[in-house]
């Protein structure tokens, strides 16, 4: 799945599933104690969320099938029923999300296909591209905003000092790992901020070309508000 958008192939798989048929096949699988015709539905192509719920249902089905004692059958049967309901709910939730995305896509779209840099430096940046229009009758306007964050790499004195000083290569590897995690945080925050801005009716013409991410006064790092470019800056 994309970071904020459901990929086209997953949308096609979701559209191929009839909700009533799904419920019927889940009930049938529980009665027959095997997946059976439920395998015909493209559930594994609907993304990791639904795939995970299907896996849980399969596990619950296996435990129910293996149970022999009445008490164990009752316990595993209850778990199986809940897993089946969770699977149906997951499909319904993803369909509703897809419908919401398609409705929003008539007036804005945020591109979430962002490739990380090969190597990270302490000055991180993420460029988010988008298109928007005020009404479906207007022409599309294309734009982008670049989020910038200068990582504070000063040592954290609250963590214990290693007994042996790591090699220069190990230090650089640790540095790259830390910067990579911070970049991922910046990237996700940037995407969700632009999407939420448009969801709340924000004017695309007022989005700045660049934005210096704000930092948490306590951690010196990013927080949930760091990329909200429309907030009043201190």
JSON list of C-alpha atoms in Angstrom, two decimals:
[
{"chain": "A", "resi": 1, "resn": "UNK", "atom": "CA", "xyz": [0.00, 0.00, 0.00]},
{"chain": "A", "resi": 2, "resn": "UNK", "atom": "CA", "xyz": [1.15, 3.56, -0.65]},
{"chain": "A", "resi": 3, "resn": "UNK", "atom": "CA", "xyz": [1.80, 5.80, 2.32]},
{"chain": "A", "resi": 4, "resn": "UNK", "atom": "CA", "xyz": [-1.49, 7.71, 1.92]},
{"chain": "A", "resi": 5, "resn": "UNK", "atom": "CA", "xyz": [-3.02, 6.39, -1.33]},
{"chain": "A", "resi": 6, "resn": "UNK", "atom": "CA", "xyz": [-4.40, 2.94, -2.11]},
{"chain": "A", "resi": 7, "resn": "UNK", "atom": "CA", "xyz": [-2.55, 1.65, -5.21]},
{"chain": "A", "resi": 8, "resn": "UNK", "atom": "CA", "xyz": [-4.57, 0.94, -8.35]},
{"chain": "A", "resi": 9, "resn": "UNK", "atom": "CA", "xyz": [-4.08, -2.83, -8.25]},
{"chain": "A", "resi": 10, "resn": "UNK", "atom": "CA", "xyz": [-5.43, -2.96, -4.69]},
{"chain": "A", "resi": 11, "resn": "UNK", "atom": "CA", "xyz": [-8.39, -0.81, -5.69]},
{"chain": "A", "resi": 12, "resn": "UNK", "atom": "CA", "xyz": [-9.19, -3.27, -8.49]},
{"chain": "A", "resi": 13, "resn": "UNK", "atom": "CA", "xyz": [-9.03, -6.19, -6.06]},
{"chain": "A", "resi": 14, "resn": "UNK", "atom": "CA", "xyz": [-11.33, -4.41, -3.60]},
{"chain": "A", "resi": 15, "resn": "UNK", "atom": "CA", "xyz": [-13.83, -3.64, -6.36]},
{"chain": "A", "resi": 16, "resn": "UNK", "atom": "CA", "xyz": [-13.90, -7.33, -7.32]},
{"chain": "A", "resi": 17, "resn": "UNK", "atom": "CA", "xyz": [-15.18, -8.38, -3.88]},
{"chain": "A", "resi": 18, "resn": "UNK", "atom": "CA", "xyz": [-18.91, -8.40, -3.22]},
{"chain": "A", "resi": 19, "resn": "UNK", "atom": "CA", "xyz": [-19.62, -7.75, 0.46]},
{"chain": "A", "resi": 20, "resn": "UNK", "atom": "CA", "xyz": [-22.55, -10.16, 0.66]},
{"chain": "A", "resi": 21, "resn": "UNK", "atom": "CA", "xyz": [-20.57, -12.93, -1.03]},
{"chain": "A", "resi": 22, "resn": "UNK", "atom": "CA", "xyz": [-17.66, -12.32, 1.36]},
{"chain": "A", "resi": 23, "resn": "UNK", "atom": "CA", "xyz": [-19.93, -12.69, 4.40]},
{"chain": "A", "resi": 24, "resn": "UNK", "atom": "CA", "xyz": [-21.49, -15.84, 2.92]},
{"chain": "A", "resi": 25, "resn": "UNK", "atom": "CA", "xyz": [-18.11, -17.44, 2.22]},
{"chain": "A", "resi": 26, "resn": "UNK", "atom": "CA", "xyz": [-16.78, -16.54, 5.67]},
{"chain": "A", "resi": 27, "resn": "UNK", "atom": "CA", "xyz": [-19.80, -18.25, 7.26]},
{"chain": "A", "resi": 28, "resn": "UNK", "atom": "CA", "xyz": [-19.32, -21.24, 4.95]},
{"chain": "A", "resi": 29, "resn": "UNK", "atom": "CA", "xyz": [-15.64, -21.50, 5.87]},
{"chain": "A", "resi": 30, "resn": "UNK", "atom": "CA", "xyz": [-16.56, -21.55, 9.55]},
{"chain": "A", "resi": 31, "resn": "UNK", "atom": "CA", "xyz": [-19.19, -24.24, 9.04]},
{"chain": "A", "resi": 32, "resn": "UNK", "atom": "CA", "xyz": [-16.93, -26.42, 6.90]},
{"chain": "A", "resi": 33, "resn": "UNK", "atom": "CA", "xyz": [-13.83, -25.65, 8.98]},
{"chain": "A", "resi": 34, "resn": "UNK", "atom": "CA", "xyz": [-11.77, -24.83, 5.87]},
{"chain": "A", "resi": 35, "resn": "UNK", "atom": "CA", "xyz": [-11.25, -21.82, 3.64]},
{"chain": "A", "resi": 36, "resn": "UNK", "atom": "CA", "xyz": [-12.88, -23.49, 0.66]},
{"chain": "A", "resi": 37, "resn": "UNK", "atom": "CA", "xyz": [-14.39, -21.03, -1.80]},
{"chain": "A", "resi": 38, "resn": "UNK", "atom": "CA", "xyz": [-13.11, -18.08, 0.21]},
{"chain": "A", "resi": 39, "resn": "UNK", "atom": "CA", "xyz": [-9.83, -18.65, -1.63]},
{"chain": "A", "resi": 40, "resn": "UNK", "atom": "CA", "xyz": [-11.55, -17.51, -4.83]},
{"chain": "A", "resi": 41, "resn": "UNK", "atom": "CA", "xyz": [-11.73, -13.93, -3.61]},
{"chain": "A", "resi": 42, "resn": "UNK", "atom": "CA", "xyz": [-8.66, -11.73, -4.26]},
{"chain": "A", "resi": 43, "resn": "UNK", "atom": "CA", "xyz": [-8.23, -10.91, -0.56]},
{"chain": "A", "resi": 44, "resn": "UNK", "atom": "CA", "xyz": [-4.44, -11.27, -0.63]},
{"chain": "A", "resi": 45, "resn": "UNK", "atom": "CA", "xyz": [-4.30, -8.61, -3.36]},
{"chain": "A", "resi": 46, "resn": "UNK", "atom": "CA", "xyz": [-6.13, -5.99, -1.28]},
{"chain": "A", "resi": 47, "resn": "UNK", "atom": "CA", "xyz": [-3.11, -4.82, 0.68]},
{"chain": "A", "resi": 48, "resn": "UNK", "atom": "CA", "xyz": [-1.34, -5.71, 3.95]},
{"chain": "A", "resi": 49, "resn": "UNK", "atom": "CA", "xyz": [-4.21, -4.72, 6.26]},
{"chain": "A", "resi": 50, "resn": "UNK", "atom": "CA", "xyz": [-6.67, -7.19, 4.75]},
{"chain": "A", "resi": 51, "resn": "UNK", "atom": "CA", "xyz": [-3.98, -9.82, 4.19]},
{"chain": "A", "resi": 52, "resn": "UNK", "atom": "CA", "xyz": [-3.17, -9.69, 7.90]},
{"chain": "A", "resi": 53, "resn": "UNK", "atom": "CA", "xyz": [-6.83, -10.13, 8.87]},
{"chain": "A", "resi": 54, "resn": "UNK", "atom": "CA", "xyz": [-7.11, -13.07, 6.46]},
{"chain": "A", "resi": 55, "resn": "UNK", "atom": "CA", "xyz": [-4.03, -14.64, 8.06]},
{"chain": "A", "resi": 56, "resn": "UNK", "atom": "CA", "xyz": [-5.58, -14.27, 11.52]},
{"chain": "A", "resi": 57, "resn": "UNK", "atom": "CA", "xyz": [-8.77, -15.90, 10.23]},
{"chain": "A", "resi": 58, "resn": "UNK", "atom": "CA", "xyz": [-6.79, -18.82, 8.78]},
{"chain": "A", "resi": 59, "resn": "UNK", "atom": "CA", "xyz": [-4.97, -19.29, 12.09]},
{"chain": "A", "resi": 60, "resn": "UNK", "atom": "CA", "xyz": [-8.24, -19.19, 14.05]},
{"chain": "A", "resi": 61, "resn": "UNK", "atom": "CA", "xyz": [-9.77, -21.68, 11.60]},
{"chain": "A", "resi": 62, "resn": "UNK", "atom": "CA", "xyz": [-6.86, -24.11, 12.08]},
{"chain": "A", "resi": 63, "resn": "UNK", "atom": "CA", "xyz": [-7.10, -23.92, 15.88]},
{"chain": "A", "resi": 64, "resn": "UNK", "atom": "CA", "xyz": [-10.87, -24.47, 15.76]},
{"chain": "A", "resi": 65, "resn": "UNK", "atom": "CA", "xyz": [-10.42, -27.47, 13.47]},
{"chain": "A", "resi": 66, "resn": "UNK", "atom": "CA", "xyz": [-7.80, -28.98, 15.79]},
{"chain": "A", "resi": 67, "resn": "UNK", "atom": "CA", "xyz": [-9.83, -28.46, 18.98]},
{"chain": "A", "resi": 68, "resn": "UNK", "atom": "CA", "xyz": [-11.54, -31.58, 20.35]},
{"chain": "A", "resi": 69, "resn": "UNK", "atom": "CA", "xyz": [-12.74, -30.89, 23.89]},
{"chain": "A", "resi": 70, "resn": "UNK", "atom": "CA", "xyz": [-16.11, -29.05, 24.11]},
{"chain": "A", "resi": 71, "resn": "UNK", "atom": "CA", "xyz": [-14.64, -26.19, 26.14]},
{"chain": "A", "resi": 72, "resn": "UNK", "atom": "CA", "xyz": [-11.78, -25.76, 23.68]},
{"chain": "A", "resi": 73, "resn": "UNK", "atom": "CA", "xyz": [-14.20, -25.89, 20.75]},
{"chain": "A", "resi": 74, "resn": "UNK", "atom": "CA", "xyz": [-16.27, -23.14, 22.33]},
{"chain": "A", "resi": 75, "resn": "UNK", "atom": "CA", "xyz": [-13.23, -20.94, 22.99]},
{"chain": "A", "resi": 76, "resn": "UNK", "atom": "CA", "xyz": [-11.71, -21.36, 19.55]},
{"chain": "A", "resi": 77, "resn": "UNK", "atom": "CA", "xyz": [-15.14, -21.03, 17.93]},
{"chain": "A", "resi": 78, "resn": "UNK", "atom": "CA", "xyz": [-15.65, -17.65, 19.58]},
{"chain": "A", "resi": 79, "resn": "UNK", "atom": "CA", "xyz": [-12.20, -16.51, 18.42]},
{"chain": "A", "resi": 80, "resn": "UNK", "atom": "CA", "xyz": [-12.96, -17.75, 14.90]},
{"chain": "A", "resi": 81, "resn": "UNK", "atom": "CA", "xyz": [-16.26, -15.86, 14.72]},
{"chain": "A", "resi": 82, "resn": "UNK", "atom": "CA", "xyz": [-14.51, -12.69, 15.82]},
{"chain": "A", "resi": 83, "resn": "UNK", "atom": "CA", "xyz": [-11.72, -13.20, 13.26]},
{"chain": "A", "resi": 84, "resn": "UNK", "atom": "CA", "xyz": [-14.33, -13.65, 10.53]},
{"chain": "A", "resi": 85, "resn": "UNK", "atom": "CA", "xyz": [-16.08, -10.44, 11.56]},
{"chain": "A", "resi": 86, "resn": "UNK", "atom": "CA", "xyz": [-12.75, -8.61, 11.65]},
{"chain": "A", "resi": 87, "resn": "UNK", "atom": "CA", "xyz": [-12.00, -9.76, 8.10]},
{"chain": "A", "resi": 88, "resn": "UNK", "atom": "CA", "xyz": [-15.34, -8.52, 6.78]},
{"chain": "A", "resi": 89, "resn": "UNK", "atom": "CA", "xyz": [-14.93, -5.25, 8.68]},
{"chain": "A", "resi": 90, "resn": "UNK", "atom": "CA", "xyz": [-11.44, -4.75, 7.22]},
{"chain": "A", "resi": 91, "resn": "UNK", "atom": "CA", "xyz": [-12.72, -5.11, 3.66]},
{"chain": "A", "resi": 92, "resn": "UNK", "atom": "CA", "xyz": [-15.60, -2.72, 4.37]},
{"chain": "A", "resi": 93, "resn": "UNK", "atom": "CA", "xyz": [-13.24, -0.19, 5.98]},
{"chain": "A", "resi": 94, "resn": "UNK", "atom": "CA", "xyz": [-10.85, -0.26, 3.03]},
{"chain": "A", "resi": 95, "resn": "UNK", "atom": "CA", "xyz": [-13.71, 0.14, 0.57]},
{"chain": "A", "resi": 96, "resn": "UNK", "atom": "CA", "xyz": [-14.94, 3.18, 2.45]},
{"chain": "A", "resi": 97, "resn": "UNK", "atom": "CA", "xyz": [-11.42, 4.60, 2.47]},
{"chain": "A", "resi": 98, "resn": "UNK", "atom": "CA", "xyz": [-11.16, 3.97, -1.27]},
{"chain": "A", "resi": 99, "resn": "UNK", "atom": "CA", "xyz": [-14.45, 5.77, -1.91]},
{"chain": "A", "resi": 100, "resn": "UNK", "atom": "CA", "xyz": [-13.25, 8.71, 0.18]},
{"chain": "A", "resi": 101, "resn": "UNK", "atom": "CA", "xyz": [-9.99, 8.87, -1.77]},
{"chain": "A", "resi": 102, "resn": "UNK", "atom": "CA", "xyz": [-11.83, 8.76, -5.08]},
{"chain": "A", "resi": 103, "resn": "UNK", "atom": "CA", "xyz": [-14.13, 11.59, -3.97]},
{"chain": "A", "resi": 104, "resn": "UNK", "atom": "CA", "xyz": [-11.19, 13.67, -2.76]},
{"chain": "A", "resi": 105, "resn": "UNK", "atom": "CA", "xyz": [-9.33, 12.86, -5.97]},
{"chain": "A", "resi": 106, "resn": "UNK", "atom": "CA", "xyz": [-11.80, 15.01, -7.89]},
{"chain": "A", "resi": 107, "resn": "UNK", "atom": "CA", "xyz": [-10.34, 18.15, -6.32]},
{"chain": "A", "resi": 108, "resn": "UNK", "atom": "CA", "xyz": [-6.88, 17.19, -5.07]},
{"chain": "A", "resi": 109, "resn": "UNK", "atom": "CA", "xyz": [-4.23, 14.48, -5.25]},
{"chain": "A", "resi": 110, "resn": "UNK", "atom": "CA", "xyz": [-1.00, 14.17, -3.25]},
{"chain": "A", "resi": 111, "resn": "UNK", "atom": "CA", "xyz": [1.71, 12.03, -4.85]},
{"chain": "A", "resi": 112, "resn": "UNK", "atom": "CA", "xyz": [3.07, 9.64, -2.21]},
{"chain": "A", "resi": 113, "resn": "UNK", "atom": "CA", "xyz": [5.67, 7.94, -4.42]},
{"chain": "A", "resi": 114, "resn": "UNK", "atom": "CA", "xyz": [8.75, 9.50, -2.85]},
{"chain": "A", "resi": 115, "resn": "UNK", "atom": "CA", "xyz": [12.13, 7.80, -3.25]},
{"chain": "A", "resi": 116, "resn": "UNK", "atom": "CA", "xyz": [14.59, 8.20, -0.35]},
{"chain": "A", "resi": 117, "resn": "UNK", "atom": "CA", "xyz": [18.08, 9.52, -1.10]},
{"chain": "A", "resi": 118, "resn": "UNK", "atom": "CA", "xyz": [20.93, 7.07, -1.52]},
{"chain": "A", "resi": 119, "resn": "UNK", "atom": "CA", "xyz": [22.82, 8.66, 1.34]},
{"chain": "A", "resi": 120, "resn": "UNK", "atom": "CA", "xyz": [21.57, 10.90, 4.13]},
{"chain": "A", "resi": 121, "resn": "UNK", "atom": "CA", "xyz": [23.08, 14.11, 5.42]},
{"chain": "A", "resi": 122, "resn": "UNK", "atom": "CA", "xyz": [22.14, 15.99, 8.59]},
{"chain": "A", "resi": 123, "resn": "UNK", "atom": "CA", "xyz": [20.09, 18.42, 6.46]},
{"chain": "A", "resi": 124, "resn": "UNK", "atom": "CA", "xyz": [17.13, 16.35, 5.32]},
{"chain": "A", "resi": 125, "resn": "UNK", "atom": "CA", "xyz": [14.53, 17.32, 2.74]},
{"chain": "A", "resi": 126, "resn": "UNK", "atom": "CA", "xyz": [11.34, 15.85, 1.31]},
{"chain": "A", "resi": 127, "resn": "UNK", "atom": "CA", "xyz": [9.59, 17.23, -1.76]},
{"chain": "A", "resi": 128, "resn": "UNK", "atom": "CA", "xyz": [5.84, 16.58, -1.93]},
{"chain": "A", "resi": 129, "resn": "UNK", "atom": "CA", "xyz": [4.10, 17.12, -5.27]},
{"chain": "A", "resi": 130, "resn": "UNK", "atom": "CA", "xyz": [0.36, 17.65, -5.63]},
{"chain": "A", "resi": 131, "resn": "UNK", "atom": "CA", "xyz": [-2.39, 18.85, -7.90]},
{"chain": "A", "resi": 132, "resn": "UNK", "atom": "CA", "xyz": [-5.55, 20.64, -6.84]},
{"chain": "A", "resi": 133, "resn": "UNK", "atom": "CA", "xyz": [-8.52, 22.67, -8.03]},
{"chain": "A", "resi": 134, "resn": "UNK", "atom": "CA", "xyz": [-11.34, 24.47, -6.28]},
{"chain": "A", "resi": 135, "resn": "UNK", "atom": "CA", "xyz": [-14.14, 22.70, -8.19]},
{"chain": "A", "resi": 136, "resn": "UNK", "atom": "CA", "xyz": [-14.35, 19.79, -10.61]},
{"chain": "A", "resi": 137, "resn": "UNK", "atom": "CA", "xyz": [-14.97, 22.29, -13.42]},
{"chain": "A", "resi": 138, "resn": "UNK", "atom": "CA", "xyz": [-11.68, 24.09, -12.88]},
{"chain": "A", "resi": 139, "resn": "UNK", "atom": "CA", "xyz": [-8.36, 23.27, -14.50]},
{"chain": "A", "resi": 140, "resn": "UNK", "atom": "CA", "xyz": [-5.78, 21.43, -12.41]},
{"chain": "A", "resi": 141, "resn": "UNK", "atom": "CA", "xyz": [-3.05, 23.45, -10.72]},
{"chain": "A", "resi": 142, "resn": "UNK", "atom": "CA", "xyz": [0.20, 21.58, -10.06]},
{"chain": "A", "resi": 143, "resn": "UNK", "atom": "CA", "xyz": [2.58, 22.43, -7.26]},
{"chain": "A", "resi": 144, "resn": "UNK", "atom": "CA", "xyz": [5.05, 21.13, -4.71]},
{"chain": "A", "resi": 145, "resn": "UNK", "atom": "CA", "xyz": [6.41, 21.94, -1.28]},
{"chain": "A", "resi": 146, "resn": "UNK", "atom": "CA", "xyz": [9.81, 20.95, 0.08]},
{"chain": "A", "resi": 147, "resn": "UNK", "atom": "CA", "xyz": [10.07, 20.21, 3.79]},
{"chain": "A", "resi": 148, "resn": "UNK", "atom": "CA", "xyz": [13.51, 20.75, 5.33]},
{"chain": "A", "resi": 149, "resn": "UNK", "atom": "CA", "xyz": [14.80, 19.51, 8.67]},
{"chain": "A", "resi": 150, "resn": "UNK", "atom": "CA", "xyz": [18.26, 19.98, 10.20]},
{"chain": "A", "resi": 151, "resn": "UNK", "atom": "CA", "xyz": [18.92, 16.98, 12.41]},
{"chain": "A", "resi": 152, "resn": "UNK", "atom": "CA", "xyz": [20.51, 17.59, 15.80]},
{"chain": "A", "resi": 153, "resn": "UNK", "atom": "CA", "xyz": [23.21, 14.93, 16.00]},
{"chain": "A", "resi": 154, "resn": "UNK", "atom": "CA", "xyz": [24.58, 15.94, 19.37]},
{"chain": "A", "resi": 155, "resn": "UNK", "atom": "CA", "xyz": [25.10, 12.92, 21.64]},
{"chain": "A", "resi": 156, "resn": "UNK", "atom": "CA", "xyz": [22.27, 11.81, 23.89]},
{"chain": "A", "resi": 157, "resn": "UNK", "atom": "CA", "xyz": [23.87, 11.89, 27.32]},
{"chain": "A", "resi": 158, "resn": "UNK", "atom": "CA", "xyz": [20.95, 10.01, 28.87]},
{"chain": "A", "resi": 159, "resn": "UNK", "atom": "CA", "xyz": [22.08, 6.78, 27.20]},
{"chain": "A", "resi": 160, "resn": "UNK", "atom": "CA", "xyz": [24.96, 4.75, 28.64]},
{"chain": "A", "resi": 161, "resn": "UNK", "atom": "CA", "xyz": [28.36, 5.12, 26.98]},
{"chain": "A", "resi": 162, "resn": "UNK", "atom": "CA", "xyz": [29.57, 1.86, 25.34]},
{"chain": "A", "resi": 163, "resn": "UNK", "atom": "CA", "xyz": [32.59, 0.23, 26.98]},
{"chain": "A", "resi": 164, "resn": "UNK", "atom": "CA", "xyz": [34.42, 0.08, 23.67]},
{"chain": "A", "resi": 165, "resn": "UNK", "atom": "CA", "xyz": [34.36, 2.95, 21.22]},
{"chain": "A", "resi": 166, "resn": "UNK", "atom": "CA", "xyz": [32.76, 1.73, 17.96]},
{"chain": "A", "resi": 167, "resn": "UNK", "atom": "CA", "xyz": [34.77, 1.91, 14.76]},
{"chain": "A", "resi": 168, "resn": "UNK", "atom": "CA", "xyz": [34.38, 4.82, 12.37]},
{"chain": "A", "resi": 169, "resn": "UNK", "atom": "CA", "xyz": [32.47, 2.57, 9.96]},
{"chain": "A", "resi": 170, "resn": "UNK", "atom": "CA", "xyz": [30.08, 1.46, 12.70]},
{"chain": "A", "resi": 171, "resn": "UNK", "atom": "CA", "xyz": [29.55, 5.06, 13.81]},
{"chain": "A", "resi": 172, "resn": "UNK", "atom": "CA", "xyz": [28.73, 6.09, 10.24]},
{"chain": "A", "resi": 173, "resn": "UNK", "atom": "CA", "xyz": [26.35, 3.15, 9.85]},
{"chain": "A", "resi": 174, "resn": "UNK", "atom": "CA", "xyz": [24.56, 4.12, 13.07]},
{"chain": "A", "resi": 175, "resn": "UNK", "atom": "CA", "xyz": [24.44, 7.72, 11.87]},
{"chain": "A", "resi": 176, "resn": "UNK", "atom": "CA", "xyz": [22.91, 6.71, 8.53]},
{"chain": "A", "resi": 177, "resn": "UNK", "atom": "CA", "xyz": [20.34, 4.52, 10.30]},
{"chain": "A", "resi": 178, "resn": "UNK", "atom": "CA", "xyz": [19.32, 7.37, 12.58]},
{"chain": "A", "resi": 179, "resn": "UNK", "atom": "CA", "xyz": [19.09, 9.82, 9.68]},
{"chain": "A", "resi": 180, "resn": "UNK", "atom": "CA", "xyz": [17.08, 7.29, 7.63]},
{"chain": "A", "resi": 181, "resn": "UNK", "atom": "CA", "xyz": [14.53, 6.86, 10.42]},
{"chain": "A", "resi": 182, "resn": "UNK", "atom": "CA", "xyz": [14.26, 10.63, 10.82]},
{"chain": "A", "resi": 183, "resn": "UNK", "atom": "CA", "xyz": [13.81, 11.05, 7.06]},
{"chain": "A", "resi": 184, "resn": "UNK", "atom": "CA", "xyz": [10.99, 8.48, 7.10]},
{"chain": "A", "resi": 185, "resn": "UNK", "atom": "CA", "xyz": [9.32, 10.42, 9.91]},
{"chain": "A", "resi": 186, "resn": "UNK", "atom": "CA", "xyz": [9.71, 13.67, 7.97]},
{"chain": "A", "resi": 187, "resn": "UNK", "atom": "CA", "xyz": [8.38, 12.09, 4.78]},
{"chain": "A", "resi": 188, "resn": "UNK", "atom": "CA", "xyz": [5.27, 10.65, 6.45]},
{"chain": "A", "resi": 189, "resn": "UNK", "atom": "CA", "xyz": [4.57, 13.87, 8.30]},
{"chain": "A", "resi": 190, "resn": "UNK", "atom": "CA", "xyz": [4.97, 15.88, 5.09]},
{"chain": "A", "resi": 191, "resn": "UNK", "atom": "CA", "xyz": [2.54, 13.70, 3.13]},
{"chain": "A", "resi": 192, "resn": "UNK", "atom": "CA", "xyz": [-0.13, 13.63, 5.81]},
{"chain": "A", "resi": 193, "resn": "UNK", "atom": "CA", "xyz": [0.19, 17.37, 6.39]},
{"chain": "A", "resi": 194, "resn": "UNK", "atom": "CA", "xyz": [-0.39, 18.25, 2.73]},
{"chain": "A", "resi": 195, "resn": "UNK", "atom": "CA", "xyz": [-3.28, 15.77, 2.48]},
{"chain": "A", "resi": 196, "resn": "UNK", "atom": "CA", "xyz": [-4.91, 17.01, 5.68]},
{"chain": "A", "resi": 197, "resn": "UNK", "atom": "CA", "xyz": [-4.49, 20.62, 4.57]},
{"chain": "A", "resi": 198, "resn": "UNK", "atom": "CA", "xyz": [-6.50, 19.94, 1.41]},
{"chain": "A", "resi": 199, "resn": "UNK", "atom": "CA", "xyz": [-9.02, 17.79, 3.31]},
{"chain": "A", "resi": 200, "resn": "UNK", "atom": "CA", "xyz": [-9.75, 20.74, 5.56]},
{"chain": "A", "resi": 201, "resn": "UNK", "atom": "CA", "xyz": [-10.40, 22.97, 2.55]},
{"chain": "A", "resi": 202, "resn": "UNK", "atom": "CA", "xyz": [-6.99, 24.63, 2.42]},
{"chain": "A", "resi": 203, "resn": "UNK", "atom": "CA", "xyz": [-6.12, 26.94, -0.49]},
{"chain": "A", "resi": 204, "resn": "UNK", "atom": "CA", "xyz": [-3.38, 25.39, -2.63]},
{"chain": "A", "resi": 205, "resn": "UNK", "atom": "CA", "xyz": [-2.19, 28.84, -3.68]},
{"chain": "A", "resi": 206, "resn": "UNK", "atom": "CA", "xyz": [-1.17, 29.51, -0.07]},
{"chain": "A", "resi": 207, "resn": "UNK", "atom": "CA", "xyz": [1.12, 26.49, 0.25]},
{"chain": "A", "resi": 208, "resn": "UNK", "atom": "CA", "xyz": [4.74, 27.73, 0.49]},
{"chain": "A", "resi": 209, "resn": "UNK", "atom": "CA", "xyz": [7.47, 26.43, -1.80]},
{"chain": "A", "resi": 210, "resn": "UNK", "atom": "CA", "xyz": [9.59, 25.39, 1.19]},
{"chain": "A", "resi": 211, "resn": "UNK", "atom": "CA", "xyz": [8.97, 24.86, 4.88]},
{"chain": "A", "resi": 212, "resn": "UNK", "atom": "CA", "xyz": [11.46, 24.45, 7.70]},
{"chain": "A", "resi": 213, "resn": "UNK", "atom": "CA", "xyz": [10.05, 21.74, 9.95]},
{"chain": "A", "resi": 214, "resn": "UNK", "atom": "CA", "xyz": [9.57, 22.88, 13.52]},
{"chain": "A", "resi": 215, "resn": "UNK", "atom": "CA", "xyz": [11.27, 20.86, 16.23]},
{"chain": "A", "resi": 216, "resn": "UNK", "atom": "CA", "xyz": [10.10, 19.61, 19.58]},
{"chain": "A", "resi": 217, "resn": "UNK", "atom": "CA", "xyz": [11.48, 21.87, 22.32]},
{"chain": "A", "resi": 218, "resn": "UNK", "atom": "CA", "xyz": [12.11, 18.89, 24.59]},
{"chain": "A", "resi": 219, "resn": "UNK", "atom": "CA", "xyz": [13.44, 16.16, 22.27]},
{"chain": "A", "resi": 220, "resn": "UNK", "atom": "CA", "xyz": [15.04, 18.50, 19.70]},
{"chain": "A", "resi": 221, "resn": "UNK", "atom": "CA", "xyz": [13.48, 16.23, 17.06]},
{"chain": "A", "resi": 222, "resn": "UNK", "atom": "CA", "xyz": [10.30, 15.95, 15.02]},
{"chain": "A", "resi": 223, "resn": "UNK", "atom": "CA", "xyz": [6.84, 15.54, 16.49]},
{"chain": "A", "resi": 224, "resn": "UNK", "atom": "CA", "xyz": [3.30, 15.24, 15.11]},
{"chain": "A", "resi": 225, "resn": "UNK", "atom": "CA", "xyz": [3.09, 18.99, 14.46]},
{"chain": "A", "resi": 226, "resn": "UNK", "atom": "CA", "xyz": [6.49, 19.57, 12.89]},
{"chain": "A", "resi": 227, "resn": "UNK", "atom": "CA", "xyz": [5.28, 19.57, 9.28]},
{"chain": "A", "resi": 228, "resn": "UNK", "atom": "CA", "xyz": [2.03, 21.52, 9.73]},
{"chain": "A", "resi": 229, "resn": "UNK", "atom": "CA", "xyz": [3.07, 24.45, 7.57]},
{"chain": "A", "resi": 230, "resn": "UNK", "atom": "CA", "xyz": [-0.20, 26.32, 8.06]},
{"chain": "A", "resi": 231, "resn": "UNK", "atom": "CA", "xyz": [0.17, 26.67, 11.84]},
{"chain": "A", "resi": 232, "resn": "UNK", "atom": "CA", "xyz": [1.23, 29.95, 13.37]},
{"chain": "A", "resi": 233, "resn": "UNK", "atom": "CA", "xyz": [4.97, 29.73, 13.82]},
{"chain": "A", "resi": 234, "resn": "UNK", "atom": "CA", "xyz": [6.55, 30.91, 17.10]}
]
